Tab-separated table of C-alpha atoms in Angstrom:
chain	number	residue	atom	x	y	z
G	21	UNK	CA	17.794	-14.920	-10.826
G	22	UNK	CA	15.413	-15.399	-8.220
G	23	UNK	CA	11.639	-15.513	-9.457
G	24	UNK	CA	8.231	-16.321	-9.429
G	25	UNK	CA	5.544	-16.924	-12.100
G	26	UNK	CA	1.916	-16.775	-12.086
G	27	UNK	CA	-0.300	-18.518	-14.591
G	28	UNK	CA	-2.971	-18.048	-16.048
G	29	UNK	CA	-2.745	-14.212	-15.666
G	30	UNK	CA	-6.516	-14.021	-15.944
G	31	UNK	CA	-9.199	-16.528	-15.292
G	32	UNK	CA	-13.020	-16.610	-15.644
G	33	UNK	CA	-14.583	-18.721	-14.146
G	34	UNK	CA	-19.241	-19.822	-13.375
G	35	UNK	CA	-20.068	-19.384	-9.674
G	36	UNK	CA	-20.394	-23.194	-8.307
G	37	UNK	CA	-16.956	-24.286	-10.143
G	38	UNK	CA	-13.521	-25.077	-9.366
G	39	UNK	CA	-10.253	-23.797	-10.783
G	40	UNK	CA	-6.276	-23.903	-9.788
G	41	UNK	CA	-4.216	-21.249	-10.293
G	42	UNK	CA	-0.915	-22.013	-10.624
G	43	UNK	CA	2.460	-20.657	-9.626
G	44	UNK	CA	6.191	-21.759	-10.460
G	45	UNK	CA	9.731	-20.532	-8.793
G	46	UNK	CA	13.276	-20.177	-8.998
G	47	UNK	CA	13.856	-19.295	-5.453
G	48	UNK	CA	17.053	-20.250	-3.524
G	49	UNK	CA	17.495	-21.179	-1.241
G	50	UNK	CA	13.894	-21.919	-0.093
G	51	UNK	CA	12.010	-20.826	3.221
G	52	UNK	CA	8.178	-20.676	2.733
G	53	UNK	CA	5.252	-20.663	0.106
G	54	UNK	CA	2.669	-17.872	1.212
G	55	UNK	CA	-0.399	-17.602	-1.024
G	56	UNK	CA	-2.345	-13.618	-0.552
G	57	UNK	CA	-6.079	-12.943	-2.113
G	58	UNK	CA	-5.744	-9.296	-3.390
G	59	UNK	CA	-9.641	-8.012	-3.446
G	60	UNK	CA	-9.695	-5.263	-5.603
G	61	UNK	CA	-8.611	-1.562	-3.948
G	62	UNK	CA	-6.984	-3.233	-0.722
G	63	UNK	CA	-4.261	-4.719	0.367
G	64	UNK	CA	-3.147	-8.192	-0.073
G	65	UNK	CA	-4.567	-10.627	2.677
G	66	UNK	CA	-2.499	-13.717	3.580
G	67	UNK	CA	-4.298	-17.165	2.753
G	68	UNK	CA	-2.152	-19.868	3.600
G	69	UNK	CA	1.802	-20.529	4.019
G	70	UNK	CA	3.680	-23.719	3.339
G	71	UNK	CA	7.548	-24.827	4.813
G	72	UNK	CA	9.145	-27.060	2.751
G	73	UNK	CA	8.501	-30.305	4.787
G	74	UNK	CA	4.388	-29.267	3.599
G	75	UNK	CA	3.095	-30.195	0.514
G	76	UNK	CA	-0.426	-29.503	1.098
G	77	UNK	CA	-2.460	-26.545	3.051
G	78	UNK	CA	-6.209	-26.059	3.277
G	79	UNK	CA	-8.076	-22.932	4.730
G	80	UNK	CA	-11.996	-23.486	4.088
G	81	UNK	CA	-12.562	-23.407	0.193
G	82	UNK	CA	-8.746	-22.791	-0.510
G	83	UNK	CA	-6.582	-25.995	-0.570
G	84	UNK	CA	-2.663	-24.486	-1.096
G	85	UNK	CA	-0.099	-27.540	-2.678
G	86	UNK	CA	3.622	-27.479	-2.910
G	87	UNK	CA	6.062	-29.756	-4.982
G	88	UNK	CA	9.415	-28.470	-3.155
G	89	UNK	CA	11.321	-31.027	-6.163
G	90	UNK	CA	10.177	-29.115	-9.161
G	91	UNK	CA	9.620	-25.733	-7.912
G	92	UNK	CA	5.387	-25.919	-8.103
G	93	UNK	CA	2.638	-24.484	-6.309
G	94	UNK	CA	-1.074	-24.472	-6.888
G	95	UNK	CA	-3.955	-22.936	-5.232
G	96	UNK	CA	-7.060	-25.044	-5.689
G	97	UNK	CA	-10.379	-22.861	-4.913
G	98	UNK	CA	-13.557	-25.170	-4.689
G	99	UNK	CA	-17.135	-24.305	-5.280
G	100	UNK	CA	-16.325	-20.958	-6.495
G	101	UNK	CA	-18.014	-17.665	-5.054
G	102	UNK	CA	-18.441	-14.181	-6.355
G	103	UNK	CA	-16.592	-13.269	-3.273
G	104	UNK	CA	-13.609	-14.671	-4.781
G	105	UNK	CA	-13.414	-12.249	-7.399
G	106	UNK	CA	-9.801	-11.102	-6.767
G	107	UNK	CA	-5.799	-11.300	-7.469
G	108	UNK	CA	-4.289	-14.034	-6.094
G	109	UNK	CA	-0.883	-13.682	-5.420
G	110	UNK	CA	2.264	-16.219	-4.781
G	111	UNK	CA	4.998	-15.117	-2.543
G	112	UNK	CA	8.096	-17.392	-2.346
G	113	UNK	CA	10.304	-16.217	0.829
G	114	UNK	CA	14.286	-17.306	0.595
G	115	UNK	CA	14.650	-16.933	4.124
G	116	UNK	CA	13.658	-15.541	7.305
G	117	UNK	CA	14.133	-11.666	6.312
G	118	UNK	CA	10.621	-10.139	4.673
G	119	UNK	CA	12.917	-7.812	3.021
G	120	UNK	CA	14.179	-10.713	0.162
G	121	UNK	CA	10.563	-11.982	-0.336
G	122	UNK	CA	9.800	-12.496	-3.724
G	123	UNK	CA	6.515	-11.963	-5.153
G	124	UNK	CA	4.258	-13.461	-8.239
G	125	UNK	CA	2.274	-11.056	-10.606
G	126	UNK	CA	-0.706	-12.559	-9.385
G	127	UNK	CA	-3.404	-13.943	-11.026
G	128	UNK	CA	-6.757	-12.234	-11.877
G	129	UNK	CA	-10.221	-14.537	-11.240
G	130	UNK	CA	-13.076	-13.072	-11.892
G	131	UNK	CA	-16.365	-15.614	-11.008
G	132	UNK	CA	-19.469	-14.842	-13.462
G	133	UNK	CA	-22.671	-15.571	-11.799
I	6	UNK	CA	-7.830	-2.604	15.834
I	7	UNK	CA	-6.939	-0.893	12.879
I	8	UNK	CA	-4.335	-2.834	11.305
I	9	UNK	CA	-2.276	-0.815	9.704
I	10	UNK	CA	-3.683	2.572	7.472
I	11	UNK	CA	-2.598	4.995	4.938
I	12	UNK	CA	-3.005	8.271	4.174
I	13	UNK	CA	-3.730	9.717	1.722
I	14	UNK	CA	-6.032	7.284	-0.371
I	15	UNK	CA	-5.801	9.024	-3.936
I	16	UNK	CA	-3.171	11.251	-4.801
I	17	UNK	CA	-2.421	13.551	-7.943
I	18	UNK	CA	0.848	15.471	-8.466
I	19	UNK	CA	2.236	17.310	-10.948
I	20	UNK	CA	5.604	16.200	-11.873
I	21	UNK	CA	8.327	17.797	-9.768
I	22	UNK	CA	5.938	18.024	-6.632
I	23	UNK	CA	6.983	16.464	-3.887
I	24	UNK	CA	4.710	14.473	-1.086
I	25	UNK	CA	4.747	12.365	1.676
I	26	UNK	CA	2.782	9.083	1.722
I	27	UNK	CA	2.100	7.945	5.755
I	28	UNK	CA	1.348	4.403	7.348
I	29	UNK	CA	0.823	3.729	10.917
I	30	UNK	CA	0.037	0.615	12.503
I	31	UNK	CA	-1.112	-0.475	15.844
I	32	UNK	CA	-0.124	-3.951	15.788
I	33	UNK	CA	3.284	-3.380	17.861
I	34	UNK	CA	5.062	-4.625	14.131
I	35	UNK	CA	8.879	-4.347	14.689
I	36	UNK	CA	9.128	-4.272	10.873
I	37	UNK	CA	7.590	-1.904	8.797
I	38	UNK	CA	7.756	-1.942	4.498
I	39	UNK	CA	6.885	0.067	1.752
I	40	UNK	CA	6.093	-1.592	-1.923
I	41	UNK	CA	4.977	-0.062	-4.960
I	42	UNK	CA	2.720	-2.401	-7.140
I	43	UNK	CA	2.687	-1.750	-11.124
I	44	UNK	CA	0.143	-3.502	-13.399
I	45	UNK	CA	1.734	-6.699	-14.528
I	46	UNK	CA	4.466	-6.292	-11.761
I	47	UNK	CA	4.411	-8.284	-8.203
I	48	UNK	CA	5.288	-6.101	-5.808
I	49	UNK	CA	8.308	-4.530	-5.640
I	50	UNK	CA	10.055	-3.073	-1.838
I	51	UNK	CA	11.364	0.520	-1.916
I	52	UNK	CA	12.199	0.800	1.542
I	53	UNK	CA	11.958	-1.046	4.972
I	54	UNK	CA	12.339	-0.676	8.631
I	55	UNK	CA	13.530	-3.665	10.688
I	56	UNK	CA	13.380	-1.770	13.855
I	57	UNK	CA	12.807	1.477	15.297
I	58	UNK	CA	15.518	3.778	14.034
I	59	UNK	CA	16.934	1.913	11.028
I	60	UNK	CA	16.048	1.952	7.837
I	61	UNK	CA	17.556	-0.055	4.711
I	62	UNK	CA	17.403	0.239	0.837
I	63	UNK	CA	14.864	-2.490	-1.130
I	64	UNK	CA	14.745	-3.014	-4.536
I	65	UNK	CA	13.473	0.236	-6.028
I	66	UNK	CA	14.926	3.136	-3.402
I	67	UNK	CA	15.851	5.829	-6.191
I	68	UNK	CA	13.724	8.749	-5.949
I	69	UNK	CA	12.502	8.313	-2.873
I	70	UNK	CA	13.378	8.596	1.029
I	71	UNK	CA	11.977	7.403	4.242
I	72	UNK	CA	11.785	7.881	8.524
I	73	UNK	CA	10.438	5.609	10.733
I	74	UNK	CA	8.961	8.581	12.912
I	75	UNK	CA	8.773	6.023	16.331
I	76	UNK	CA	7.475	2.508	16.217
I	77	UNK	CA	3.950	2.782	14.499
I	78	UNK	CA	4.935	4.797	12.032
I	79	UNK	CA	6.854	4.995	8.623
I	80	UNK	CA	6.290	7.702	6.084
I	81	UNK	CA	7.973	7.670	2.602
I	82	UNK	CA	8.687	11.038	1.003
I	83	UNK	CA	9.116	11.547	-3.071
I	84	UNK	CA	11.239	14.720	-3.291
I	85	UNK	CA	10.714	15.736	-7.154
I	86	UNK	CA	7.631	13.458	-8.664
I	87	UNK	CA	8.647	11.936	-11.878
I	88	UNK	CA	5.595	10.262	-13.939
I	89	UNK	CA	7.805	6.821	-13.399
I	90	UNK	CA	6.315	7.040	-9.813
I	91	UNK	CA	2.766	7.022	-11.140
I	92	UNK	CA	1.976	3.787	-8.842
I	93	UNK	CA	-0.052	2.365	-5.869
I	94	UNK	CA	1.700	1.760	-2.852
I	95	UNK	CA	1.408	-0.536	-0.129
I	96	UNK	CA	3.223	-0.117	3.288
I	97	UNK	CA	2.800	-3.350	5.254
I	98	UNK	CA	4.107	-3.665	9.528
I	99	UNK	CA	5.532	-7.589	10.495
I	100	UNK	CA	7.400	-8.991	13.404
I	101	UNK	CA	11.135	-9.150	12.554
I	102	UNK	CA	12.285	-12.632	11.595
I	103	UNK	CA	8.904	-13.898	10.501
I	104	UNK	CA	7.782	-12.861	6.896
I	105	UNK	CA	4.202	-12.772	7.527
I	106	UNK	CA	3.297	-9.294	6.577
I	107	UNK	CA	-0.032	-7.466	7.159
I	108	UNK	CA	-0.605	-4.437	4.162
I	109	UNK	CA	-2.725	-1.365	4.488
I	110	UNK	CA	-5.414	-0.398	1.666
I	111	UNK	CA	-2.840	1.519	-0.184
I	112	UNK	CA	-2.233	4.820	-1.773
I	113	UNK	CA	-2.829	5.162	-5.588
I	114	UNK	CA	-0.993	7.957	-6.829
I	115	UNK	CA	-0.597	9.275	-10.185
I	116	UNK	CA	2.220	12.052	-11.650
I	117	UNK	CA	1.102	14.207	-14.674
């Protein structure tokens, strides 16, 4: 069965530090890696996307890695702000059809100033 | 630009009510989704629109029913309200064949 899975499902985290969220699938075959922040109340907002031939992805603070040989993604965030404060959600796409896309649970950051 | 908005924002119904949930976006999207997004849960598709006219089951279609009204616009309709459909839901437009997809604010709903 196709799937993806979030950990942690909640992080805290100081304003100033780093964290990686992390996020493992079964998908199959595999298109893309899309990472969305989920702000509280809104929609999901896409961060980055990865192919398979892309093992790394940055967009400012975010840095976005995939290991396409062991099914692993990780979003590292860097110098944390309380702007951050959100669900991050992976989304692992089997092909070129939005209508098979699989999404994560998400994981909830919260940063403490 | 709006991006693509929903209507109504907040929405309580008694069970066995029925209501339609609207989305419209300006972004000339060929595809057009709707998701409902459970605590815990990623989201899940009820319904999409890969063109103008057509209209295809998702995941979690039962108990609900949909019309893409023209090209900017795809409502999804709950006929009886069950308290299984207490939910937010997200209707998100994309160009067909690339799964970017842009969501509106969504609609939190709740059936008592």
């Amino acid at each position: 069965k196709n799937q993806v899975e979030q950990s942690p499902q909640s992080l805290i985290i100081l304003e100033g530090k780093n964290c990686t969220l992390q996020c493992n699938y079964t998908v199959s075959p595999f298109s893309n890696l899309r990472w969305y922040k989920q702000d509280t109340g809104r929609g999901p907002v896409s961060l980055t996307i990865m192919t398979f031939s892309e093992n790394t992805k940055s967009n400012g603070r975010y840095t976005a890695t995939l290991d396409a040989d062991t099914k692993q993604s990780s979003l590292h965030i860097t110098a944390s702000q309380l702007s951050d404060s959100a669900s991050y959600i992976c989304v692992v796409s089997p092909g070129s059809s939005a209508s098979k896309i699989i999404f994560g649970s998400g994981t909830r950051l919260s940063i403490r100033p | 630009n709006a991006g693509v908005t929903q209507t109504p924002k907040f929405q309580v119904l008694k069970t066995g009510q029925s209501m339609t949930l609207q989305c419209a976006q300006d972004m000339n999207h060929n595809s057009m989704y709707w998701y409902r997004q459970d605590p815990g849960m990623g989201l899940r598709l009820i319904y999409y629109s890969a063109s103008e006219g057509t209209t295809d089951k998702g995941e979690v279609p039962n108990g609900y029913n949909v019309s893409r009204l023209n090209k900017r616009e795809f409502s999804l309709r709950l006929e009886s309200a069950a308290p299984s459909q207490t939910s937010v839901y997200f209707c998100a437009g994309g160009l067909t064949g690339v799964n970017e997809q842009y969501f509106g604010p969504g609609t939190r709903l709740t059936v008592t």
